[in-house]
Amino acid sequence: MTKSAFNLFAGFLILMSGALYAQGERKYIRQGNKEYYDNAYEDSELKYRKALEKDLSSYEGNFNLGDALYKEKKYEDATKRFIDLSGKKTDSKDLAKIYHNLGNSLLQSGRVEESIEAYKNALRNNPDDLETKHNLAWAMNLLQQQQQQQKQQNQNQNQDNKQQNQQKQDQENQDQQQQQQQEQKRDNISKEDANRMLEALQQDEKQLQEKLKKQMARTQRVVVLKEW
């Protein structure tokens, strides 16, 4: 059973007595009822609103307008209408119908937990209504499914976060190792360079000493051979 299959309690009081179809509020309610039964919900809404212009406190006008809004899938508007009615009626049977329709409107709006409370209120006023019991069971099952899905999503998200954190940690460790290797390599290169420089200096010094020795030797020979 889908949510769209939920039935409304119709508040239409279409009696054969011509006295009830007088001018004004009752006239527009009658016209609105006819449009509603013909599935012309927008037209029925207009008629019910005209009826309320005549008598804003009309229970039938408000209730039927809520039904029409629901059929037009104006679930938020229907919800407000039934909530308003629930605060004005004390008759148990009427309250049961109001809360039943309120539960349907809330459910269609995605407000599952609130719809469950509305169905419970309907059953408090009419404990024997099987359709309300059925809708309540359906809404409670839907809520359980949503909670399970949310729990699974949270678990998946936590798992994803753990994997991301592990990947981040692994990357940081890898970067640290690479940095250490680079520093070690630089240290090794520095030692090698230092050794080469030292060897080069030693070689230069050796060559310089040999050059000086040769120059001294030549100078000494010249002095010895020259005679005055």
Tab-separated table of C-alpha atoms in Angstrom:
chain	number	residue	atom	x	y	z
A	1	MET	CA	0.000	0.000	0.000
A	2	THR	CA	1.496	3.303	-1.072
A	3	LYS	CA	1.052	6.582	0.732
A	4	SER	CA	-1.122	7.888	-2.088
A	5	ALA	CA	-3.569	5.066	-1.407
A	6	PHE	CA	-4.547	6.414	1.993
A	7	ASN	CA	-8.203	7.286	2.076
A	8	LEU	CA	-9.665	10.411	3.628
A	9	PHE	CA	-12.670	10.512	5.825
A	10	ALA	CA	-15.106	12.596	3.828
A	11	GLY	CA	-17.073	15.086	5.819
A	12	PHE	CA	-19.729	15.602	3.195
A	13	LEU	CA	-23.204	15.863	4.624
A	14	ILE	CA	-25.249	15.689	1.487
A	15	LEU	CA	-28.777	15.073	2.637
A	16	MET	CA	-31.878	15.049	0.499
A	17	SER	CA	-33.628	17.636	2.565
A	18	GLY	CA	-33.973	20.762	0.448
A	19	ALA	CA	-33.915	22.933	3.542
A	20	LEU	CA	-30.202	22.239	4.011
A	21	TYR	CA	-29.421	23.523	0.544
A	22	ALA	CA	-30.343	27.098	1.268
A	23	GLN	CA	-28.533	30.063	-0.129
A	24	GLY	CA	-25.121	31.053	1.220
A	25	GLU	CA	-22.707	28.716	2.906
A	26	ARG	CA	-24.706	25.525	2.365
A	27	LYS	CA	-25.167	26.298	-1.315
A	28	TYR	CA	-21.437	26.527	-1.946
A	29	ILE	CA	-20.700	23.458	0.141
A	30	ARG	CA	-23.182	21.489	-1.949
A	31	GLN	CA	-21.588	22.746	-5.157
A	32	GLY	CA	-18.124	21.981	-3.792
A	33	ASN	CA	-19.204	18.451	-2.914
A	34	LYS	CA	-20.414	17.871	-6.439
A	35	GLU	CA	-17.132	19.094	-7.907
A	36	TYR	CA	-15.220	16.931	-5.443
A	37	TYR	CA	-17.074	13.767	-6.430
A	38	ASP	CA	-16.389	14.629	-10.065
A	39	ASN	CA	-12.654	14.771	-9.214
A	40	ALA	CA	-12.609	18.482	-10.004
A	41	TYR	CA	-10.691	19.265	-6.835
A	42	GLU	CA	-9.541	22.760	-7.773
A	43	ASP	CA	-13.124	23.781	-8.483
A	44	SER	CA	-14.311	22.202	-5.258
A	45	GLU	CA	-11.650	24.138	-3.354
A	46	LEU	CA	-12.974	27.397	-4.787
A	47	LYS	CA	-16.534	26.504	-3.780
A	48	TYR	CA	-15.523	25.621	-0.228
A	49	ARG	CA	-13.641	28.878	0.092
A	50	LYS	CA	-16.746	30.738	-1.030
A	51	ALA	CA	-18.694	28.878	1.621
A	52	LEU	CA	-16.207	29.996	4.243
A	53	GLU	CA	-16.582	33.575	3.096
A	54	LYS	CA	-20.185	33.207	4.210
A	55	ASP	CA	-19.358	31.389	7.446
A	56	LEU	CA	-15.704	31.192	8.415
A	57	SER	CA	-16.471	28.872	11.327
A	58	SER	CA	-18.276	26.276	9.197
A	59	TYR	CA	-17.014	22.836	10.213
A	60	GLU	CA	-18.127	21.195	6.968
A	61	GLY	CA	-16.597	23.963	4.883
A	62	ASN	CA	-13.230	23.739	6.630
A	63	PHE	CA	-13.141	19.960	6.731
A	64	ASN	CA	-14.095	19.531	3.090
A	65	LEU	CA	-11.637	22.232	2.071
A	66	GLY	CA	-8.917	20.225	3.832
A	67	ASP	CA	-9.951	17.150	1.846
A	68	ALA	CA	-9.846	19.077	-1.428
A	69	LEU	CA	-6.400	20.491	-0.644
A	70	TYR	CA	-5.165	16.995	0.112
A	71	LYS	CA	-6.472	15.696	-3.220
A	72	GLU	CA	-4.650	18.566	-4.940
A	73	LYS	CA	-1.472	17.392	-3.190
A	74	LYS	CA	-1.300	20.632	-1.231
A	75	TYR	CA	-0.333	18.635	1.811
A	76	GLU	CA	1.056	21.470	3.909
A	77	ASP	CA	-2.099	23.537	3.410
A	78	ALA	CA	-4.274	20.530	4.234
A	79	THR	CA	-2.204	19.876	7.357
A	80	LYS	CA	-2.732	23.429	8.605
A	81	ARG	CA	-6.466	23.139	7.948
A	82	PHE	CA	-6.841	19.909	9.936
A	83	ILE	CA	-4.630	21.143	12.776
A	84	ASP	CA	-6.824	24.208	13.065
A	85	LEU	CA	-9.954	22.070	13.093
A	86	SER	CA	-8.566	19.747	15.771
A	87	GLY	CA	-8.458	22.642	18.197
A	88	LYS	CA	-12.096	23.572	17.615
A	89	LYS	CA	-13.902	20.226	17.812
A	90	THR	CA	-14.657	18.180	20.905
A	91	ASP	CA	-16.886	15.491	19.415
A	92	SER	CA	-14.935	12.213	19.443
A	93	LYS	CA	-16.143	10.973	16.069
A	94	ASP	CA	-15.328	14.237	14.358
A	95	LEU	CA	-11.958	14.432	16.068
A	96	ALA	CA	-11.152	10.896	14.951
A	97	LYS	CA	-11.829	11.874	11.337
A	98	ILE	CA	-9.824	15.082	11.661
A	99	TYR	CA	-6.802	13.316	13.125
A	100	HIS	CA	-7.024	10.533	10.565
A	101	ASN	CA	-6.893	13.030	7.704
A	102	LEU	CA	-4.216	15.014	9.517
A	103	GLY	CA	-2.133	11.853	9.762
A	104	ASN	CA	-2.466	11.284	6.020
A	105	SER	CA	-1.468	14.885	5.241
A	106	LEU	CA	1.549	14.735	7.538
A	107	LEU	CA	2.645	11.424	6.079
A	108	GLN	CA	2.477	12.750	2.538
A	109	SER	CA	4.555	15.729	3.670
A	110	GLY	CA	7.261	13.364	4.882
A	111	ARG	CA	6.589	14.091	8.545
A	112	VAL	CA	6.302	10.443	9.503
A	113	GLU	CA	6.717	10.700	13.269
A	114	GLU	CA	4.087	13.438	13.468
A	115	SER	CA	1.702	11.385	11.343
A	116	ILE	CA	2.061	8.502	13.801
A	117	GLU	CA	0.994	10.775	16.653
A	118	ALA	CA	-1.974	11.978	14.613
A	119	TYR	CA	-3.120	8.403	13.934
A	120	LYS	CA	-2.767	7.616	17.614
A	121	ASN	CA	-4.942	10.600	18.461
A	122	ALA	CA	-7.500	9.380	15.939
A	123	LEU	CA	-7.591	5.979	17.637
A	124	ARG	CA	-7.915	7.573	21.059
A	125	ASN	CA	-11.150	9.072	19.822
A	126	ASN	CA	-12.262	6.032	17.820
A	127	PRO	CA	-10.344	2.910	18.934
A	128	ASP	CA	-12.242	0.599	16.582
A	129	ASP	CA	-11.354	2.267	13.296
A	130	LEU	CA	-9.538	-0.371	11.247
A	131	GLU	CA	-8.359	1.950	8.501
A	132	THR	CA	-6.612	4.226	10.991
A	133	LYS	CA	-5.000	1.187	12.608
A	134	HIS	CA	-3.777	0.064	9.210
A	135	ASN	CA	-2.341	3.502	8.391
A	136	LEU	CA	-0.689	3.695	11.803
A	137	ALA	CA	0.985	0.318	11.298
A	138	TRP	CA	2.145	1.356	7.840
A	139	ALA	CA	3.586	4.650	9.126
A	140	MET	CA	5.375	2.922	12.008
A	141	ASN	CA	6.906	0.412	9.610
A	142	LEU	CA	7.992	3.250	7.330
A	143	LEU	CA	9.613	5.044	10.260
A	144	GLN	CA	11.485	1.877	11.209
A	145	GLN	CA	12.766	1.505	7.660
A	146	GLN	CA	13.901	5.122	7.601
A	147	GLN	CA	15.701	4.714	10.911
A	148	GLN	CA	17.440	1.568	9.674
A	149	GLN	CA	18.459	3.327	6.474
A	150	GLN	CA	19.766	6.283	8.465
A	151	LYS	CA	21.681	3.937	10.748
A	152	GLN	CA	23.208	2.179	7.737
A	153	GLN	CA	24.096	5.516	6.172
A	154	ASN	CA	25.769	6.608	9.407
A	155	GLN	CA	27.733	3.361	9.541
A	156	ASN	CA	28.789	3.759	5.915
A	157	GLN	CA	29.793	7.348	6.584
A	158	ASN	CA	31.801	6.329	9.623
A	159	GLN	CA	33.516	3.619	7.572
A	160	ASP	CA	34.272	6.115	4.816
A	161	ASN	CA	35.689	8.536	7.392
A	162	LYS	CA	37.890	5.797	8.840
A	163	GLN	CA	39.180	4.880	5.384
A	164	GLN	CA	39.833	8.530	4.553
A	165	ASN	CA	41.668	9.043	7.848
A	166	GLN	CA	43.731	5.900	7.259
A	167	GLN	CA	44.579	7.011	3.737
A	168	LYS	CA	45.538	10.424	5.073
A	169	GLN	CA	47.716	8.843	7.747
A	170	ASP	CA	49.339	6.532	5.203
A	171	GLN	CA	50.045	9.485	2.936
A	172	GLU	CA	51.539	11.466	5.808
A	173	ASN	CA	53.754	8.509	6.737
A	174	GLN	CA	54.824	8.125	3.133
A	175	ASP	CA	55.609	11.836	2.854
A	176	GLN	CA	57.594	11.667	6.077
A	177	GLN	CA	59.605	8.695	4.847
A	178	GLN	CA	60.327	10.432	1.562
A	179	GLN	CA	61.437	13.530	3.415
A	180	GLN	CA	63.737	11.499	5.647
A	181	GLN	CA	65.208	9.725	2.618
A	182	GLN	CA	65.821	13.040	0.904
A	183	GLU	CA	67.485	14.480	3.986
A	184	GLN	CA	69.644	11.378	4.330
A	185	LYS	CA	70.574	11.620	0.674
A	186	ARG	CA	71.490	15.265	1.082
A	187	ASP	CA	73.661	14.373	4.092
A	188	ASN	CA	75.424	11.675	2.088
A	189	ILE	CA	76.040	14.031	-0.791
A	190	SER	CA	77.438	16.625	1.568
A	191	LYS	CA	79.937	14.159	3.021
A	192	GLU	CA	81.007	13.029	-0.415
A	193	ASP	CA	81.404	16.621	-1.555
A	194	ALA	CA	83.436	17.421	1.534
A	195	ASN	CA	85.751	14.476	0.892
A	196	ARG	CA	86.219	15.473	-2.731
A	197	MET	CA	86.942	19.054	-1.752
A	198	LEU	CA	89.459	17.892	0.842
A	199	GLU	CA	91.151	15.631	-1.682
A	200	ALA	CA	91.207	18.469	-4.195
A	201	LEU	CA	92.782	20.816	-1.681
A	202	GLN	CA	95.366	18.243	-0.755
A	203	GLN	CA	96.169	17.673	-4.410
A	204	ASP	CA	96.451	21.397	-5.047
A	205	GLU	CA	98.718	21.805	-2.055
A	206	LYS	CA	100.904	18.916	-3.218
A	207	GLN	CA	101.197	20.423	-6.686
A	208	LEU	CA	102.017	23.813	-5.205
A	209	GLN	CA	104.763	22.341	-3.034
A	210	GLU	CA	106.278	20.587	-6.010
A	211	LYS	CA	106.154	23.783	-8.061
A	212	LEU	CA	107.857	25.738	-5.312
A	213	LYS	CA	110.566	23.109	-5.026
A	214	LYS	CA	111.262	23.311	-8.743
A	215	GLN	CA	111.442	27.096	-8.683
A	216	MET	CA	113.845	27.026	-5.736
A	217	ALA	CA	115.978	24.494	-7.521
A	218	ARG	CA	116.280	26.635	-10.660
A	219	THR	CA	117.137	29.709	-8.614
A	220	GLN	CA	119.904	27.923	-6.828
A	221	ARG	CA	121.476	26.679	-10.095
A	222	VAL	CA	121.499	30.135	-11.613
A	223	VAL	CA	123.261	31.595	-8.597
A	224	VAL	CA	125.874	28.899	-8.594
A	225	LEU	CA	126.758	29.173	-12.299
A	226	LYS	CA	127.056	32.923	-12.432
A	227	GLU	CA	130.573	34.209	-11.948
A	228	TRP	CA	131.884	37.650	-11.650
